[in-house]
Amino acid sequence: MYYIFGFLRDYGIKITKSGPIPKHVAFIMDGNRRFAKKNQLKLANGHEEGAESLIKLLDTAYRLGIEHVTVYAFSIENFKRSSHEVNTLLALLRDKLKGIGELHKVYPSFSKVGVRIIGNRSMIPHDILSDLERIEADTVNAVRVFNVCFPYTSRDEIAHAIGAVATSSMTELITAQSIENAMYFAPDTPKLDLLIRTSGHQRLSDFMLWQCSTNCTIEFSDRLWPEYGYREFMCAIIRWGYERTNASEMSYRLGVSTSSIPKSIFHSK
Ligand SMILES: *[C@@H]1O[C@H](CO)[C@@H](O)[C@H](O)[C@H]1NC(C)=O
Ligand SMILES: *[C@@H]1O[C@H](CO)[C@@H](O)[C@H](O)[C@H]1NC(C)=O
């Protein structure tokens, strides 16, 4: 039985790969706590299930050919939670990232994945930070990238970038491009194509505000994060591809640039 499901999955990935595939997908992994409550699990088990779910999704994403996957692993706001939960989350994050080097034994797609920590590193406890930086250094030559936003908020990132540009270029003009180059995300990061948030909340919670400003599709799913799986993700990718194909086809027919399509549709008589 398992064999058949595995076969169908491989087949689904193969077919989907023949269509347009985003280069960069990000997840706001919301719903671990609610999942734990709903299933009468301990909070730590909710986060554990969430991590398992993420590993499977990463495998699917990299097999589809997605180059960068980004997750909102830990918001700076999370430091306001109970110290017990903060410590549980930090330890889980470190252990899971340490284990990433072994994952290729189960999921071959992980053999080419590099980890990047995106966020305000001065907020990470020293022992955890040195572990994380070792993991980053070990995987620096990878082909695919796993961006772990931690501890991150978009406004902190923008503040950091503006600060860096302002101090380094007293005489030069500050431009959108120079700010973008100084973000926590490395300049080689592709533009964000698809942002997915689970658990029904329709807000961005200070995540990648700068990056999702242009040509980014934002998807909200009612599923709790540990329940968001292969099927939901594949549907999101196929929908994204369909929208992109339609958009470029329409722009071709109308002879206008894609970015002006919504306007020309909604304002025509
Ligand atoms: C990063 O964290 C430090 C220490 O908590 C804080 O002082 C700083 O304002 C934060 N943000 C930036 C952009 O450096
Ligand atoms: C958005 O996508 C369209 C079509 O793919 C492209 O022509 C346009 O340059 C993109 N805009 C930006 C700001 O990347």
CSV table of C-alpha atoms and ligand atoms in Angstrom, one decimal:
chain,number,residue,atom,x,y,z
A,1,MET,CA,0.0,0.0,0.0
A,2,TYR,CA,2.8,2.4,1.0
A,3,TYR,CA,4.5,1.5,-2.2
A,4,ILE,CA,1.5,2.6,-4.3
A,5,PHE,CA,1.2,6.0,-2.5
A,6,GLY,CA,4.9,6.5,-3.0
A,7,PHE,CA,4.5,5.8,-6.7
A,8,LEU,CA,1.6,8.2,-7.0
A,9,ARG,CA,3.5,10.9,-5.3
A,10,ASP,CA,6.5,10.5,-7.6
A,11,TYR,CA,4.2,10.5,-10.5
A,12,GLY,CA,2.4,13.7,-9.2
A,13,ILE,CA,5.8,15.4,-8.8
A,14,LYS,CA,6.9,14.4,-12.3
A,15,ILE,CA,3.8,15.8,-13.9
A,16,THR,CA,3.7,19.0,-11.9
A,17,LYS,CA,7.4,19.6,-12.7
A,18,SER,CA,6.5,19.9,-16.4
A,19,GLY,CA,4.5,23.1,-15.6
A,20,PRO,CA,5.8,26.4,-14.2
A,21,ILE,CA,7.4,26.0,-10.8
A,22,PRO,CA,8.1,28.8,-8.4
A,23,LYS,CA,11.8,29.5,-7.5
A,24,HIS,CA,11.1,30.6,-4.0
A,25,VAL,CA,8.3,29.6,-1.6
A,26,ALA,CA,7.8,30.7,2.0
A,27,PHE,CA,5.7,29.2,4.8
A,28,ILE,CA,4.2,30.8,7.9
A,29,MET,CA,3.7,27.6,9.8
A,30,ASP,CA,0.8,28.5,12.0
A,31,GLY,CA,-1.3,26.0,14.1
A,32,ASN,CA,1.0,23.7,16.0
A,33,ARG,CA,-0.4,24.9,19.3
A,34,ARG,CA,-4.0,24.5,18.2
A,35,PHE,CA,-3.2,21.1,16.7
A,36,ALA,CA,-1.8,20.0,20.1
A,37,LYS,CA,-4.9,21.2,21.9
A,38,LYS,CA,-7.3,19.6,19.4
A,39,ASN,CA,-5.5,16.2,19.7
A,40,GLN,CA,-4.9,16.5,23.4
A,41,LEU,CA,-1.1,16.4,22.9
A,42,LYS,CA,1.6,18.2,24.9
A,43,LEU,CA,2.6,21.5,23.3
A,44,ALA,CA,6.1,20.0,22.6
A,45,ASN,CA,4.4,17.2,20.6
A,46,GLY,CA,2.5,19.7,18.6
A,47,HIS,CA,5.7,21.4,17.6
A,48,GLU,CA,7.3,18.0,16.9
A,49,GLU,CA,4.5,17.1,14.6
A,50,GLY,CA,4.9,20.4,12.9
A,51,ALA,CA,8.6,19.7,12.3
A,52,GLU,CA,7.8,16.3,10.8
A,53,SER,CA,5.3,17.9,8.5
A,54,LEU,CA,7.9,20.5,7.4
A,55,ILE,CA,10.5,17.9,6.5
A,56,LYS,CA,8.1,16.1,4.2
A,57,LEU,CA,7.0,19.3,2.5
A,58,LEU,CA,10.7,20.3,2.0
A,59,ASP,CA,11.3,17.0,0.4
A,60,THR,CA,8.4,17.6,-2.0
A,61,ALA,CA,9.5,21.2,-2.7
A,62,TYR,CA,13.1,20.3,-3.5
A,63,ARG,CA,12.0,17.4,-5.7
A,64,LEU,CA,9.8,19.7,-7.6
A,65,GLY,CA,12.8,21.9,-8.3
A,66,ILE,CA,12.0,24.8,-6.0
A,67,GLU,CA,15.3,26.5,-5.2
A,68,HIS,CA,14.6,28.3,-2.0
A,69,VAL,CA,12.2,27.4,0.7
A,70,THR,CA,11.9,29.8,3.6
A,71,VAL,CA,10.1,29.3,6.9
A,72,TYR,CA,9.1,31.6,9.7
A,73,ALA,CA,10.6,29.4,12.4
A,74,PHE,CA,10.7,32.0,15.2
A,75,SER,CA,9.4,35.5,15.4
A,76,ILE,CA,11.0,38.0,17.7
A,77,GLU,CA,7.5,38.3,19.1
A,78,ASN,CA,7.8,34.7,20.3
A,79,PHE,CA,10.3,35.8,23.0
A,80,LYS,CA,7.2,37.1,24.7
A,81,ARG,CA,5.9,33.5,25.2
A,82,SER,CA,6.6,31.6,28.4
A,83,SER,CA,10.3,30.9,28.9
A,84,HIS,CA,9.4,27.2,29.0
A,85,GLU,CA,7.9,27.3,25.5
A,86,VAL,CA,10.7,29.5,24.2
A,87,ASN,CA,13.3,27.1,25.4
A,88,THR,CA,11.4,24.1,24.0
A,89,LEU,CA,11.2,25.8,20.6
A,90,LEU,CA,14.8,26.8,20.5
A,91,ALA,CA,16.0,23.3,21.5
A,92,LEU,CA,13.7,21.7,18.9
A,93,LEU,CA,15.0,24.0,16.2
A,94,ARG,CA,18.6,23.3,17.0
A,95,ASP,CA,18.0,19.5,17.2
A,96,LYS,CA,16.1,19.5,13.9
A,97,LEU,CA,18.7,21.6,12.1
A,98,LYS,CA,21.5,19.4,13.5
A,99,GLY,CA,19.6,16.4,12.1
A,100,ILE,CA,19.3,17.8,8.6
A,101,GLY,CA,22.7,16.4,7.7
A,102,GLU,CA,21.3,12.9,8.3
A,103,LEU,CA,18.0,13.4,6.4
A,104,HIS,CA,19.4,12.5,3.0
A,105,LYS,CA,19.5,8.9,4.1
A,106,VAL,CA,15.7,8.9,4.2
A,107,TYR,CA,15.1,11.7,1.7
A,108,PRO,CA,17.8,11.9,-1.0
A,109,SER,CA,16.6,15.4,-2.0
A,110,PHE,CA,18.3,16.7,1.2
A,111,SER,CA,21.8,15.9,0.1
A,112,LYS,CA,22.0,19.2,-1.8
A,113,VAL,CA,20.3,21.4,0.8
A,114,GLY,CA,22.1,24.3,2.5
A,115,VAL,CA,20.8,26.0,5.7
A,116,ARG,CA,20.8,29.8,6.1
A,117,ILE,CA,19.8,31.5,9.3
A,118,ILE,CA,17.9,34.7,8.5
A,119,GLY,CA,17.4,37.1,11.4
A,120,ASN,CA,18.8,39.0,14.3
A,121,ARG,CA,21.6,36.8,15.4
A,122,SER,CA,22.4,38.9,18.4
A,123,MET,CA,19.2,37.6,20.0
A,124,ILE,CA,20.2,33.9,19.7
A,125,PRO,CA,21.8,32.3,22.9
A,126,HIS,CA,25.5,31.8,22.2
A,127,ASP,CA,25.6,28.0,22.5
A,128,ILE,CA,22.8,27.6,20.0
A,129,LEU,CA,24.2,30.2,17.6
A,130,SER,CA,27.6,28.5,17.4
A,131,ASP,CA,25.8,25.2,16.6
A,132,LEU,CA,23.7,26.9,13.9
A,133,GLU,CA,26.7,28.6,12.3
A,134,ARG,CA,28.5,25.3,12.1
A,135,ILE,CA,25.5,23.8,10.3
A,136,GLU,CA,25.5,26.8,7.9
A,137,ALA,CA,29.2,26.5,7.2
A,138,ASP,CA,28.9,22.7,6.6
A,139,THR,CA,26.3,23.2,3.9
A,140,VAL,CA,27.4,26.4,2.3
A,141,ASN,CA,28.0,24.8,-1.1
A,142,ALA,CA,24.6,23.3,-1.5
A,143,VAL,CA,22.4,23.7,-4.6
A,144,ARG,CA,19.1,24.2,-2.8
A,145,VAL,CA,18.5,26.6,0.1
A,146,PHE,CA,16.5,26.3,3.3
A,147,ASN,CA,16.1,29.8,4.8
A,148,VAL,CA,15.2,29.6,8.5
A,149,CYS,CA,13.9,32.9,9.7
A,150,PHE,CA,14.9,33.0,13.3
A,151,PRO,CA,14.6,35.3,15.3
A,152,TYR,CA,12.9,37.4,12.6
A,153,THR,CA,10.5,40.1,12.0
A,154,SER,CA,10.3,42.0,8.7
A,155,ARG,CA,10.5,45.4,10.4
A,156,ASP,CA,13.7,44.4,12.3
A,157,GLU,CA,15.2,43.2,9.0
A,158,ILE,CA,14.3,46.5,7.3
A,159,ALA,CA,15.6,48.5,10.2
A,160,HIS,CA,18.8,46.5,10.1
A,161,ALA,CA,19.2,47.0,6.3
A,162,ILE,CA,18.6,50.7,6.5
A,163,GLY,CA,21.0,51.0,9.4
A,164,ALA,CA,23.7,49.1,7.5
A,165,VAL,CA,23.2,51.2,4.3
A,166,ALA,CA,23.2,54.5,6.2
A,167,THR,CA,26.4,53.8,8.0
A,168,SER,CA,28.3,52.4,5.0
A,169,SER,CA,27.2,55.0,2.5
A,170,MET,CA,27.3,58.4,4.1
A,171,THR,CA,27.8,60.0,0.7
A,172,GLU,CA,25.8,57.8,-1.6
A,173,LEU,CA,22.1,57.8,-2.2
A,174,ILE,CA,20.0,55.3,-0.3
A,175,THR,CA,17.9,53.4,-2.8
A,176,ALA,CA,15.5,50.5,-2.7
A,177,GLN,CA,18.1,48.4,-4.3
A,178,SER,CA,20.8,49.2,-1.8
A,179,ILE,CA,18.5,48.5,1.1
A,180,GLU,CA,17.5,45.2,-0.5
A,181,ASN,CA,21.1,44.2,-0.8
A,182,ALA,CA,21.6,44.7,2.9
A,183,MET,CA,18.7,42.6,4.1
A,184,TYR,CA,19.2,39.5,6.2
A,185,PHE,CA,18.3,37.5,3.1
A,186,ALA,CA,21.4,37.1,0.9
A,187,PRO,CA,21.3,39.1,-2.4
A,188,ASP,CA,21.4,35.8,-4.4
A,189,THR,CA,17.9,34.9,-3.0
A,190,PRO,CA,15.3,34.7,-5.8
A,191,LYS,CA,12.3,36.9,-5.6
A,192,LEU,CA,9.5,35.4,-3.4
A,193,ASP,CA,6.9,33.8,-5.7
A,194,LEU,CA,4.5,32.1,-3.3
A,195,LEU,CA,3.8,32.7,0.4
A,196,ILE,CA,1.6,30.2,2.2
A,197,ARG,CA,0.1,30.7,5.6
A,198,THR,CA,-1.8,27.9,7.4
A,199,SER,CA,-4.3,27.8,10.2
A,200,GLY,CA,-6.9,30.3,8.8
A,201,HIS,CA,-5.4,33.6,9.9
A,202,GLN,CA,-5.3,36.1,7.0
A,203,ARG,CA,-2.4,38.3,8.0
A,204,LEU,CA,1.4,38.5,7.5
A,205,SER,CA,2.5,38.9,11.1
A,206,ASP,CA,5.6,41.0,10.2
A,207,PHE,CA,7.0,38.3,7.8
A,208,MET,CA,8.8,39.1,4.5
A,209,LEU,CA,6.8,42.4,4.0
A,210,TRP,CA,9.5,43.8,1.7
A,211,GLN,CA,9.9,40.5,-0.3
A,212,CYS,CA,6.2,39.9,-1.0
A,213,SER,CA,5.6,43.3,-2.5
A,214,THR,CA,5.9,42.3,-6.1
A,215,ASN,CA,4.7,39.3,-8.1
A,216,CYS,CA,4.1,37.2,-5.0
A,217,THR,CA,1.0,35.1,-4.6
A,218,ILE,CA,-0.2,34.8,-1.0
A,219,GLU,CA,-2.2,31.7,-0.1
A,220,PHE,CA,-4.1,31.2,3.1
A,221,SER,CA,-5.1,27.7,4.1
A,222,ASP,CA,-7.5,26.7,6.9
A,223,ARG,CA,-5.5,23.6,7.7
A,224,LEU,CA,-3.4,23.6,10.9
A,225,TRP,CA,0.3,23.4,10.0
A,226,PRO,CA,0.8,19.7,11.0
A,227,GLU,CA,-2.2,18.8,8.8
A,228,TYR,CA,-0.9,20.7,5.8
A,229,GLY,CA,0.6,18.0,3.6
A,230,TYR,CA,1.6,16.9,0.2
A,231,ARG,CA,-1.9,17.3,-1.4
A,232,GLU,CA,-2.5,20.8,-0.1
A,233,PHE,CA,1.0,21.9,-1.2
A,234,MET,CA,0.7,20.4,-4.7
A,235,CYS,CA,-2.6,22.1,-5.2
A,236,ALA,CA,-1.0,25.4,-4.2
A,237,ILE,CA,1.8,24.9,-6.7
A,238,ILE,CA,-0.6,23.9,-9.5
A,239,ARG,CA,-2.8,26.9,-8.8
A,240,TRP,CA,0.2,29.2,-8.8
A,241,GLY,CA,1.4,27.8,-12.1
A,242,TYR,CA,-2.1,28.1,-13.6
A,243,GLU,CA,-2.3,31.8,-12.5
A,244,ARG,CA,1.1,32.5,-13.9
A,245,THR,CA,0.3,30.9,-17.2
A,246,ASN,CA,-3.0,32.7,-17.5
A,247,ALA,CA,-1.5,36.0,-16.6
A,248,SER,CA,1.2,35.8,-19.2
A,249,GLU,CA,-1.2,34.6,-21.8
A,250,MET,CA,-3.6,37.4,-21.1
A,251,SER,CA,-0.9,40.0,-21.1
A,252,TYR,CA,0.2,38.6,-24.5
A,253,ARG,CA,-3.3,38.9,-25.9
A,254,LEU,CA,-4.0,42.3,-24.4
A,255,GLY,CA,-0.6,43.6,-25.3
A,256,VAL,CA,-0.1,45.0,-21.8
A,257,SER,CA,2.4,44.2,-19.1
A,258,THR,CA,1.3,41.6,-16.5
A,259,SER,CA,1.4,44.1,-13.6
A,260,SER,CA,-1.3,46.2,-15.2
A,261,ILE,CA,-3.7,43.3,-15.9
A,262,PRO,CA,-5.9,43.6,-12.8
A,263,LYS,CA,-6.4,47.3,-13.4
A,264,SER,CA,-7.3,46.8,-17.1
A,265,ILE,CA,-9.8,44.1,-16.1
A,266,PHE,CA,-11.5,45.8,-13.3
A,267,HIS,CA,-11.6,49.3,-14.8
A,268,SER,CA,-12.8,48.3,-18.3
A,269,LYS,CA,-16.4,48.9,-19.2
B,1,LIG,C1,18.8,43.1,17.0
B,1,LIG,O1,18.9,42.6,18.4
B,1,LIG,C2,19.6,43.5,19.2
B,1,LIG,C3,19.7,42.8,20.6
B,1,LIG,O2,18.5,42.4,21.1
B,1,LIG,C4,18.8,44.8,19.3
B,1,LIG,O3,19.5,45.7,20.1
B,1,LIG,C5,18.7,45.4,17.9
B,1,LIG,O4,17.9,46.5,17.9
B,1,LIG,C6,18.0,44.4,17.0
B,1,LIG,N1,17.8,44.9,15.7
B,1,LIG,C7,18.7,45.3,14.8
B,1,LIG,C8,18.2,45.8,13.5
B,1,LIG,O5,19.9,45.3,15.1
B,2,LIG,C1,6.3,40.4,-12.6
B,2,LIG,O1,6.1,39.4,-13.4
B,2,LIG,C2,6.0,39.7,-14.8
B,2,LIG,C3,5.6,38.5,-15.6
B,2,LIG,O2,6.2,37.4,-15.2
B,2,LIG,C4,7.2,40.4,-15.3
B,2,LIG,O3,7.1,40.9,-16.6
B,2,LIG,C5,7.5,41.6,-14.4
B,2,LIG,O4,8.8,42.2,-14.7
B,2,LIG,C6,7.6,41.1,-12.9
B,2,LIG,N1,7.8,42.3,-12.1
B,2,LIG,C7,8.7,42.4,-11.2
B,2,LIG,C8,8.8,43.7,-10.4
B,2,LIG,O5,9.5,41.5,-11.0
